């Protein structure tokens, strides 16, 4: 009996590995023939034929046309992952807003919405807003034959990834909140939670500005500063899962006080609130600008856009503030490029609208301080998805889960299962 169970388990594991290998090659190659799948996976043609037939029957894969050849043989049928296989929900919790998207299986956004809040609104209201957005996304699904395959959530702060717990979000003042348990009381779905910078790095690595790079450093500048490091399309999390907390790297020991209590952290110079604080102080000193103190009174991700608009209209103070910020960003980046020696650096977060105006200053600052051998190999680019990169990363984690554990997902597809609200 034990041997039978073990054999069944071995067969199930082998089937999962083979299906995952096929699906991974379909993701990597977009359009591919059965013969090419056999060559790339090392599986024989009969096995490939059987696996592909199963995936087509479940709606996971579809045939999309013929590959013409110069030979007289029959042309090959091309295959691709079926965008209509199911839906994925990706959500983002941040200091000043929640956002949720519903995508198809290829990551095309079908629906998006967001709700603003402030940390002072309190945890209960912020969570209620997030839940209402997720429920609204669920309500967009009308085709009961296409299930929701999972829910990915991006959060600010330190995360216990294995348990789905937000350990500490200093800008919200939250500690030890289990998002997986909380979401699990409402939805019967695979649920994945990670830090916003890690997910943004993943989203840009698979789908955005770094999709052709193997070693990526993503810089996430929002209400704080973090980074995500991706090597060979996998997040480098560190022993405690908190690698990438670069915002608290000391730039000037005599600099302004950071939210963490220390002086001169990188975050205290380049975070969105720090940029606006410098602008506000210059206005209080009597300098003129198209920006008013009233504009800067209430912080949100949109406030930076107003600063950029003023700079583009020729506002000298706005331009000076952005130039100074670019220099500070480059100062921190020079240290990181020396230490990590990445292939590509992706700049994202709330400052995304400002990067086109700062990029030259950032690169000049890096080149003035980093080792030449390091900075020459590091391509510095602007995030493709802007402040939505973490949402695309949250999508990517669920997409990857589906491809890594296809047997679990095929069961869901086969049952035409919809989200069970608890």
Short mmCIF file of C-alpha atoms in Angstrom, two decimals:
data_model
loop_
_atom_site.label_atom_id
_atom_site.label_comp_id
_atom_site.label_asym_id
_atom_site.label_seq_id
_atom_site.Cartn_x
_atom_site.Cartn_y
_atom_site.Cartn_z
CA UNK A 1 0.00 0.00 0.00
CA UNK A 2 2.82 2.32 0.91
CA UNK A 3 4.63 1.53 -2.34
CA UNK A 4 1.45 2.23 -4.33
CA UNK A 5 1.04 5.59 -2.62
CA UNK A 6 4.69 6.42 -3.22
CA UNK A 7 4.43 5.44 -6.89
CA UNK A 8 1.31 7.58 -7.28
CA UNK A 9 3.11 10.47 -5.61
CA UNK A 10 6.13 10.04 -7.85
CA UNK A 11 3.93 9.97 -10.96
CA UNK A 12 2.10 13.11 -9.83
CA UNK A 13 5.39 14.90 -9.17
CA UNK A 14 6.77 13.85 -12.57
CA UNK A 15 3.59 15.01 -14.32
CA UNK A 16 3.77 18.36 -12.55
CA UNK A 17 7.44 18.80 -13.51
CA UNK A 18 6.78 17.94 -17.15
CA UNK A 19 3.75 20.22 -17.42
CA UNK A 20 5.67 23.02 -15.73
CA UNK A 21 8.59 22.59 -18.15
CA UNK A 22 6.24 22.89 -21.12
CA UNK A 23 4.44 25.93 -19.70
CA UNK A 24 7.71 27.66 -18.83
CA UNK A 25 8.98 27.31 -22.39
CA UNK A 26 5.66 28.65 -23.69
CA UNK A 27 6.07 31.68 -21.45
CA UNK A 28 9.68 32.22 -22.51
CA UNK A 29 9.12 31.77 -26.23
CA UNK A 30 5.59 33.17 -26.75
CA UNK A 31 4.99 31.20 -29.99
CA UNK A 32 6.49 27.75 -30.30
CA UNK A 33 5.91 24.42 -32.05
CA UNK A 34 5.58 20.98 -30.46
CA UNK A 35 8.87 19.94 -32.03
CA UNK A 36 10.65 22.94 -30.51
CA UNK A 37 9.08 22.17 -27.12
CA UNK A 38 10.45 18.64 -27.30
CA UNK A 39 13.92 19.93 -28.12
CA UNK A 40 13.93 22.59 -25.37
CA UNK A 41 12.46 20.43 -22.59
CA UNK A 42 14.25 17.19 -23.45
CA UNK A 43 10.93 15.33 -23.44
CA UNK A 44 10.10 12.94 -26.27
CA UNK A 45 7.58 13.93 -28.93
CA UNK A 46 4.91 11.51 -27.71
CA UNK A 47 5.06 12.98 -24.21
CA UNK A 48 4.91 16.53 -25.59
CA UNK A 49 1.90 15.62 -27.75
CA UNK A 50 0.06 14.20 -24.73
CA UNK A 51 0.91 17.12 -22.42
CA UNK A 52 -0.02 19.75 -25.01
CA UNK A 53 -3.33 18.00 -25.72
CA UNK A 54 -4.13 18.05 -22.01
CA UNK A 55 -3.26 21.75 -21.73
CA UNK A 56 -5.38 22.58 -24.78
CA UNK A 57 -8.33 20.58 -23.40
CA UNK A 58 -8.15 22.58 -20.17
CA UNK A 59 -7.97 25.86 -22.07
CA UNK A 60 -4.47 26.62 -20.88
CA UNK A 61 -2.81 26.54 -24.31
CA UNK A 62 -4.13 27.28 -27.78
CA UNK A 63 -3.04 26.70 -31.37
CA UNK A 64 -2.53 29.97 -33.21
CA UNK A 65 -1.28 29.26 -36.72
CA UNK A 66 1.29 27.52 -38.85
CA UNK A 67 5.06 27.88 -39.00
CA UNK A 68 6.01 27.85 -42.67
CA UNK A 69 9.21 26.08 -43.61
CA UNK A 70 11.37 25.87 -46.71
CA UNK A 71 11.12 22.07 -46.74
CA UNK A 72 8.34 20.09 -48.40
CA UNK A 73 7.22 18.69 -45.06
CA UNK A 74 4.02 19.60 -43.28
CA UNK A 75 4.24 23.03 -41.56
CA UNK A 76 4.32 23.03 -37.76
CA UNK A 77 1.39 24.29 -35.71
CA UNK A 78 2.37 27.11 -33.36
CA UNK A 79 1.25 27.18 -29.74
CA UNK A 80 0.90 29.91 -27.13
CA UNK A 81 -0.39 30.34 -23.59
CA UNK A 82 -4.08 31.14 -23.73
CA UNK A 83 -4.78 34.65 -22.35
CA UNK A 84 -8.34 33.48 -21.66
CA UNK A 85 -7.24 30.61 -19.37
CA UNK A 86 -8.25 32.56 -16.27
CA UNK A 87 -8.00 35.82 -14.37
CA UNK A 88 -5.45 37.14 -11.89
CA UNK A 89 -6.05 39.85 -9.28
CA UNK A 90 -3.14 42.07 -8.24
CA UNK A 91 -3.47 44.56 -5.39
CA UNK A 92 -1.31 47.28 -3.88
CA UNK A 93 -1.45 48.79 -0.41
CA UNK A 94 0.50 52.03 0.01
CA UNK A 95 0.73 54.90 2.43
CA UNK A 96 -1.73 57.09 0.52
CA UNK A 97 -3.80 54.79 -1.69
CA UNK A 98 -4.90 51.26 -2.50
CA UNK A 99 -5.01 50.00 -6.09
CA UNK A 100 -6.32 46.78 -7.62
CA UNK A 101 -6.16 45.40 -11.15
CA UNK A 102 -7.83 42.43 -12.81
CA UNK A 103 -5.82 40.87 -15.64
CA UNK A 104 -6.16 38.04 -18.08
CA UNK A 105 -3.58 35.25 -18.02
CA UNK A 106 -1.19 37.25 -20.23
CA UNK A 107 -1.17 40.27 -17.91
CA UNK A 108 -3.44 42.48 -20.00
CA UNK A 109 -5.29 44.78 -17.61
CA UNK A 110 -9.05 44.33 -17.91
CA UNK A 111 -10.07 46.53 -14.99
CA UNK A 112 -8.30 48.91 -12.60
CA UNK A 113 -9.38 51.10 -9.72
CA UNK A 114 -7.84 52.84 -6.73
CA UNK A 115 -8.96 54.59 -3.55
CA UNK A 116 -7.04 57.30 -1.71
CA UNK A 117 -6.45 57.36 2.04
CA UNK A 118 -4.05 58.75 4.63
CA UNK A 119 -2.26 56.87 7.43
CA UNK A 120 -4.44 58.82 9.86
CA UNK A 121 -7.54 57.08 8.46
CA UNK A 122 -6.49 54.04 10.47
CA UNK A 123 -5.97 50.37 9.72
CA UNK A 124 -9.65 49.36 9.71
CA UNK A 125 -10.73 51.91 7.10
CA UNK A 126 -7.68 51.30 4.90
CA UNK A 127 -8.29 47.54 4.95
CA UNK A 128 -12.01 48.02 4.25
CA UNK A 129 -11.10 50.12 1.20
CA UNK A 130 -8.67 47.46 -0.01
CA UNK A 131 -11.24 44.70 0.46
CA UNK A 132 -13.91 46.68 -1.40
CA UNK A 133 -11.57 47.08 -4.37
CA UNK A 134 -10.74 43.36 -4.47
CA UNK A 135 -14.43 42.45 -4.27
CA UNK A 136 -15.13 44.89 -7.11
CA UNK A 137 -12.47 43.11 -9.19
CA UNK A 138 -14.10 39.76 -8.45
CA UNK A 139 -17.45 41.16 -9.58
CA UNK A 140 -15.95 42.00 -12.99
CA UNK A 141 -15.65 38.28 -13.78
CA UNK A 142 -18.77 37.24 -15.65
CA UNK A 143 -17.50 34.15 -17.48
CA UNK A 144 -17.89 31.34 -14.94
CA UNK A 145 -15.80 28.99 -17.06
CA UNK A 146 -12.73 31.15 -16.45
CA UNK A 147 -11.65 31.09 -12.81
CA UNK A 148 -9.66 33.61 -10.82
CA UNK A 149 -6.32 31.86 -10.44
CA UNK A 150 -4.87 33.82 -7.53
CA UNK A 151 -4.38 37.08 -5.69
CA UNK A 152 -1.04 38.87 -5.36
CA UNK A 153 -0.58 41.75 -2.92
CA UNK A 154 2.14 44.41 -2.75
CA UNK A 155 2.73 46.07 0.63
CA UNK A 156 5.21 48.68 1.92
CA UNK A 157 7.67 47.57 4.58
CA UNK A 158 9.26 44.36 5.83
CA UNK A 159 7.47 41.13 4.92
CA UNK A 160 7.60 37.53 6.12
CA UNK A 161 7.01 36.05 2.68
CA UNK A 162 6.54 32.44 3.81
CA UNK A 163 3.71 33.36 6.20
CA UNK A 164 2.30 36.30 4.27
CA UNK A 165 2.80 38.69 7.19
CA UNK A 166 3.63 42.39 7.10
CA UNK A 167 6.24 42.64 9.85
CA UNK A 168 6.70 46.40 9.93
CA UNK A 169 5.51 49.30 7.78
CA UNK A 170 7.07 52.40 9.39
CA UNK A 171 5.21 54.94 7.25
CA UNK A 172 1.88 53.36 8.16
CA UNK A 173 2.82 52.43 11.72
CA UNK A 174 1.65 48.81 11.24
CA UNK A 175 3.31 45.77 12.78
CA UNK A 176 2.84 42.01 12.49
CA UNK A 177 -0.32 41.91 10.39
CA UNK A 178 -1.03 38.62 8.59
CA UNK A 179 -2.45 39.58 5.23
CA UNK A 180 -2.63 35.94 4.16
CA UNK A 181 -4.85 35.07 7.13
CA UNK A 182 -6.97 38.19 6.66
CA UNK A 183 -7.47 37.66 2.93
CA UNK A 184 -7.94 33.93 3.51
CA UNK A 185 -11.05 34.65 5.58
CA UNK A 186 -12.60 36.31 2.53
CA UNK A 187 -11.31 34.38 -0.50
CA UNK A 188 -10.53 30.76 -1.31
CA UNK A 189 -7.59 31.51 -3.59
CA UNK A 190 -3.81 31.11 -3.77
CA UNK A 191 -2.55 34.30 -2.07
CA UNK A 192 0.95 35.79 -2.31
CA UNK A 193 2.26 38.82 -0.39
CA UNK A 194 5.59 40.58 -0.84
CA UNK A 195 7.31 43.92 -0.43
CA UNK A 196 6.45 46.54 -3.06
CA UNK A 197 10.05 47.02 -4.24
CA UNK A 198 10.61 43.28 -4.69
CA UNK A 199 7.42 42.93 -6.69
CA UNK A 200 8.15 46.02 -8.78
CA UNK A 201 11.58 44.57 -9.59
CA UNK A 202 9.95 41.31 -10.62
CA UNK A 203 7.33 43.04 -12.76
CA UNK A 204 9.93 45.08 -14.64
CA UNK A 205 12.19 42.02 -15.02
CA UNK A 206 9.53 39.82 -16.60
CA UNK A 207 7.37 42.33 -18.43
CA UNK A 208 8.96 45.78 -18.41
CA UNK A 209 12.18 47.73 -18.78
CA UNK A 210 14.45 44.84 -17.71
CA UNK A 211 12.84 41.88 -19.44
CA UNK A 212 16.04 41.29 -21.44
CA UNK A 213 18.33 41.50 -18.36
CA UNK A 214 19.39 38.78 -15.92
CA UNK A 215 20.73 40.93 -13.07
CA UNK A 216 18.51 43.85 -12.13
CA UNK A 217 18.53 46.46 -9.37
CA UNK A 218 15.17 48.20 -9.05
CA UNK A 219 15.03 51.46 -7.06
CA UNK A 220 11.60 52.19 -5.61
CA UNK A 221 11.20 55.81 -4.45
CA UNK A 222 7.79 56.48 -2.90
CA UNK A 223 7.02 57.71 0.61
CA UNK A 224 10.19 55.80 1.48
CA UNK A 225 13.03 54.26 -0.51
CA UNK A 226 13.58 50.58 -1.13
CA UNK A 227 15.02 48.32 -3.77
CA UNK A 228 14.44 44.94 -5.30
CA UNK A 229 17.25 42.75 -6.60
CA UNK A 230 16.46 40.16 -9.26
CA UNK A 231 18.99 37.61 -10.50
CA UNK A 232 18.02 35.15 -13.23
CA UNK A 233 14.38 36.24 -12.81
CA UNK A 234 14.31 35.41 -9.10
CA UNK A 235 14.12 37.85 -6.19
CA UNK A 236 17.17 37.90 -3.90
CA UNK A 237 15.53 38.22 -0.49
CA UNK A 238 18.41 37.64 1.93
CA UNK A 239 18.48 35.42 5.03
CA UNK A 240 15.71 37.30 6.84
CA UNK A 241 13.82 38.21 3.67
CA UNK A 242 14.61 41.93 3.95
CA UNK A 243 17.39 42.40 1.41
CA UNK A 244 17.11 45.68 -0.47
CA UNK A 245 16.33 48.06 2.41
CA UNK A 246 18.63 50.64 0.87
CA UNK A 247 16.72 53.71 2.01
CA UNK A 248 18.47 53.64 5.37
CA UNK A 249 21.96 53.67 3.89
CA UNK A 250 23.74 56.68 5.42
CA UNK A 251 24.60 59.39 2.88
CA UNK A 252 25.49 62.18 5.30
CA UNK A 253 25.87 61.51 9.07
CA UNK A 254 25.04 65.17 9.69
CA UNK A 255 22.06 65.23 7.33
CA UNK A 256 18.33 65.54 8.06
CA UNK A 257 16.62 63.13 10.42
CA UNK A 258 14.96 60.12 8.85
CA UNK A 259 11.70 58.50 9.98
CA UNK A 260 13.80 55.65 11.35
CA UNK A 261 15.43 58.06 13.83
CA UNK A 262 18.89 58.15 12.26
CA UNK A 263 20.48 61.15 10.57
CA UNK A 264 21.34 61.40 6.88
CA UNK A 265 19.64 58.29 5.46
CA UNK A 266 19.31 58.22 1.67
CA UNK A 267 15.53 58.21 2.17
CA UNK A 268 15.74 61.55 4.00
CA UNK A 269 17.16 63.11 0.82
CA UNK A 270 15.32 61.45 -2.08
CA UNK A 271 11.94 60.09 -0.93
CA UNK A 272 8.91 61.91 -2.33
CA UNK A 273 8.13 63.57 1.04
CA UNK A 274 11.79 64.67 1.36
CA UNK A 275 11.70 66.26 -2.11
CA UNK A 276 8.50 68.13 -1.30
CA UNK A 277 9.84 69.15 2.10
CA UNK A 278 12.84 70.83 0.48
CA UNK A 279 10.49 72.61 -1.90
CA UNK A 280 8.27 73.73 0.96
CA UNK A 281 11.23 75.07 2.96
CA UNK A 282 12.45 77.10 -0.03
CA UNK A 283 8.97 78.61 -0.45
CA UNK A 284 8.85 79.51 3.24
CA UNK A 285 12.18 81.30 2.77
CA UNK A 286 10.43 83.55 0.27
CA UNK A 287 11.56 82.07 -3.05
CA UNK A 288 9.05 82.33 -5.89
CA UNK A 289 7.55 79.40 -7.80
CA UNK A 290 4.51 78.28 -9.75
CA UNK A 291 4.07 75.77 -6.93
CA UNK A 292 2.28 77.08 -3.83
CA UNK A 293 2.59 75.93 -0.23
CA UNK A 294 -1.07 74.89 -0.43
CA UNK A 295 -0.21 72.47 -3.26
CA UNK A 296 2.38 70.80 -1.02
CA UNK A 297 0.16 70.70 2.05
CA UNK A 298 -1.27 67.23 1.45
CA UNK A 299 1.14 64.58 0.20
CA UNK A 300 0.07 62.08 -2.44
CA UNK A 301 1.71 60.35 -5.40
CA UNK A 302 0.16 63.04 -7.63
CA UNK A 303 1.98 65.93 -5.91
CA UNK A 304 5.25 65.04 -7.65
CA UNK A 305 3.47 65.32 -11.01
CA UNK A 306 2.56 68.92 -10.17
CA UNK A 307 6.21 69.67 -9.42
CA UNK A 308 7.18 68.17 -12.78
CA UNK A 309 4.53 70.20 -14.59
CA UNK A 310 5.90 73.39 -13.04
CA UNK A 311 9.47 72.46 -14.06
CA UNK A 312 8.34 71.76 -17.63
CA UNK A 313 6.70 75.20 -17.69
CA UNK A 314 10.04 76.77 -16.85
CA UNK A 315 9.71 77.14 -13.07
CA UNK A 316 13.31 77.65 -11.93
CA UNK A 317 12.84 76.55 -8.32
CA UNK A 318 11.13 73.30 -9.35
CA UNK A 319 13.95 72.59 -11.80
CA UNK A 320 16.56 73.28 -9.14
CA UNK A 321 14.85 70.97 -6.64
CA UNK A 322 14.68 68.16 -9.20
CA UNK A 323 18.31 68.70 -10.25
CA UNK A 324 19.40 68.50 -6.60
CA UNK A 325 17.30 65.36 -6.11
CA UNK A 326 18.89 63.75 -9.16
CA UNK A 327 22.32 64.37 -7.68
CA UNK A 328 21.30 62.75 -4.38
CA UNK A 329 19.79 59.76 -6.18
CA UNK A 330 23.03 59.31 -8.12
CA UNK A 331 25.05 59.56 -4.91
CA UNK A 332 23.24 56.60 -3.38
CA UNK A 333 23.19 54.68 -6.64
CA UNK A 334 26.96 54.98 -6.99
CA UNK A 335 27.37 53.10 -3.71
CA UNK A 336 24.91 50.40 -4.75
CA UNK A 337 26.44 49.98 -8.20
CA UNK A 338 29.89 49.57 -6.65
CA UNK A 339 28.60 46.93 -4.22
CA UNK A 340 26.19 45.00 -6.45
CA UNK A 341 27.57 45.58 -9.97
CA UNK A 342 24.15 45.12 -11.65
CA UNK A 343 23.53 44.77 -15.36
CA UNK A 344 20.57 47.15 -15.29
CA UNK A 345 19.24 49.73 -12.83
CA UNK A 346 15.53 50.52 -13.10
CA UNK A 347 14.19 53.71 -11.51
CA UNK A 348 10.56 53.57 -10.39
CA UNK A 349 8.00 54.67 -7.81
CA UNK A 350 6.34 58.02 -7.19
CA UNK A 351 9.22 59.93 -8.81
CA UNK A 352 8.59 58.21 -12.16
CA UNK A 353 7.11 61.36 -13.77
CA UNK A 354 10.25 63.29 -12.75
CA UNK A 355 12.91 60.84 -13.95
CA UNK A 356 13.02 62.12 -17.56
CA UNK A 357 14.01 65.54 -16.16
CA UNK A 358 16.54 64.07 -13.71
CA UNK A 359 18.08 61.16 -15.61
CA UNK A 360 21.06 63.08 -16.97
CA UNK A 361 21.86 64.46 -13.49
CA UNK A 362 21.50 60.99 -11.96
CA UNK A 363 23.91 59.47 -14.49
CA UNK A 364 26.41 62.30 -14.07
CA UNK A 365 26.32 61.86 -10.30
CA UNK A 366 26.85 58.09 -10.61
CA UNK A 367 29.76 58.51 -13.02
CA UNK A 368 31.41 61.06 -10.73
CA UNK A 369 31.40 58.66 -7.76
CA UNK A 370 31.15 55.02 -8.85
CA UNK A 371 34.03 52.92 -10.11
CA UNK A 372 34.27 53.23 -13.87
CA UNK A 373 34.24 49.44 -14.37
CA UNK A 374 31.00 49.24 -12.40
CA UNK A 375 29.02 52.15 -13.87
CA UNK A 376 29.98 51.38 -17.47
CA UNK A 377 28.29 48.00 -17.13
CA UNK A 378 25.14 49.34 -15.47
CA UNK A 379 22.43 50.56 -17.81
CA UNK A 380 20.24 53.07 -15.90
CA UNK A 381 16.67 53.21 -17.24
CA UNK A 382 13.20 54.41 -16.21
CA UNK A 383 10.58 51.85 -15.18
CA UNK A 384 8.17 50.89 -17.95
CA UNK A 385 5.20 50.58 -15.59
CA UNK A 386 5.93 53.62 -13.42
CA UNK A 387 4.29 53.38 -10.01
CA UNK A 388 2.23 50.38 -11.20
CA UNK A 389 5.31 48.14 -11.45
CA UNK A 390 4.53 46.43 -8.13
CA UNK A 391 1.04 45.55 -9.39
CA UNK A 392 2.59 43.85 -12.41
CA UNK A 393 4.99 42.08 -10.07
CA UNK A 394 2.06 40.85 -7.98
CA UNK A 395 0.52 39.51 -11.19
CA UNK A 396 3.83 37.85 -12.06
CA UNK A 397 4.02 35.96 -8.75
CA UNK A 398 0.61 34.38 -9.29
CA UNK A 399 1.38 33.68 -12.95
CA UNK A 400 4.62 31.98 -11.87
CA UNK A 401 2.76 29.98 -9.19
CA UNK A 402 0.35 28.73 -11.84
CA UNK A 403 3.20 27.68 -14.14
CA UNK A 404 5.16 26.05 -11.31
CA UNK A 405 2.21 24.07 -9.88
CA UNK A 406 0.07 23.34 -12.93
CA UNK A 407 -1.66 20.25 -11.50
CA UNK A 408 -3.21 22.40 -8.77
CA UNK A 409 -4.30 24.98 -11.32
CA UNK A 410 -5.58 22.46 -13.87
CA UNK A 411 -7.90 21.12 -11.19
CA UNK A 412 -9.27 24.63 -10.73
CA UNK A 413 -9.63 25.10 -14.49
CA UNK A 414 -11.26 21.71 -14.94
CA UNK A 415 -13.86 22.44 -12.30
CA UNK A 416 -14.59 25.89 -13.74
CA UNK A 417 -14.27 27.00 -10.14
CA UNK A 418 -15.11 30.55 -9.13
CA UNK A 419 -13.95 32.44 -6.08
CA UNK A 420 -15.62 31.24 -2.95
CA UNK A 421 -16.31 34.21 -0.70
CA UNK A 422 -16.13 33.24 2.90
#
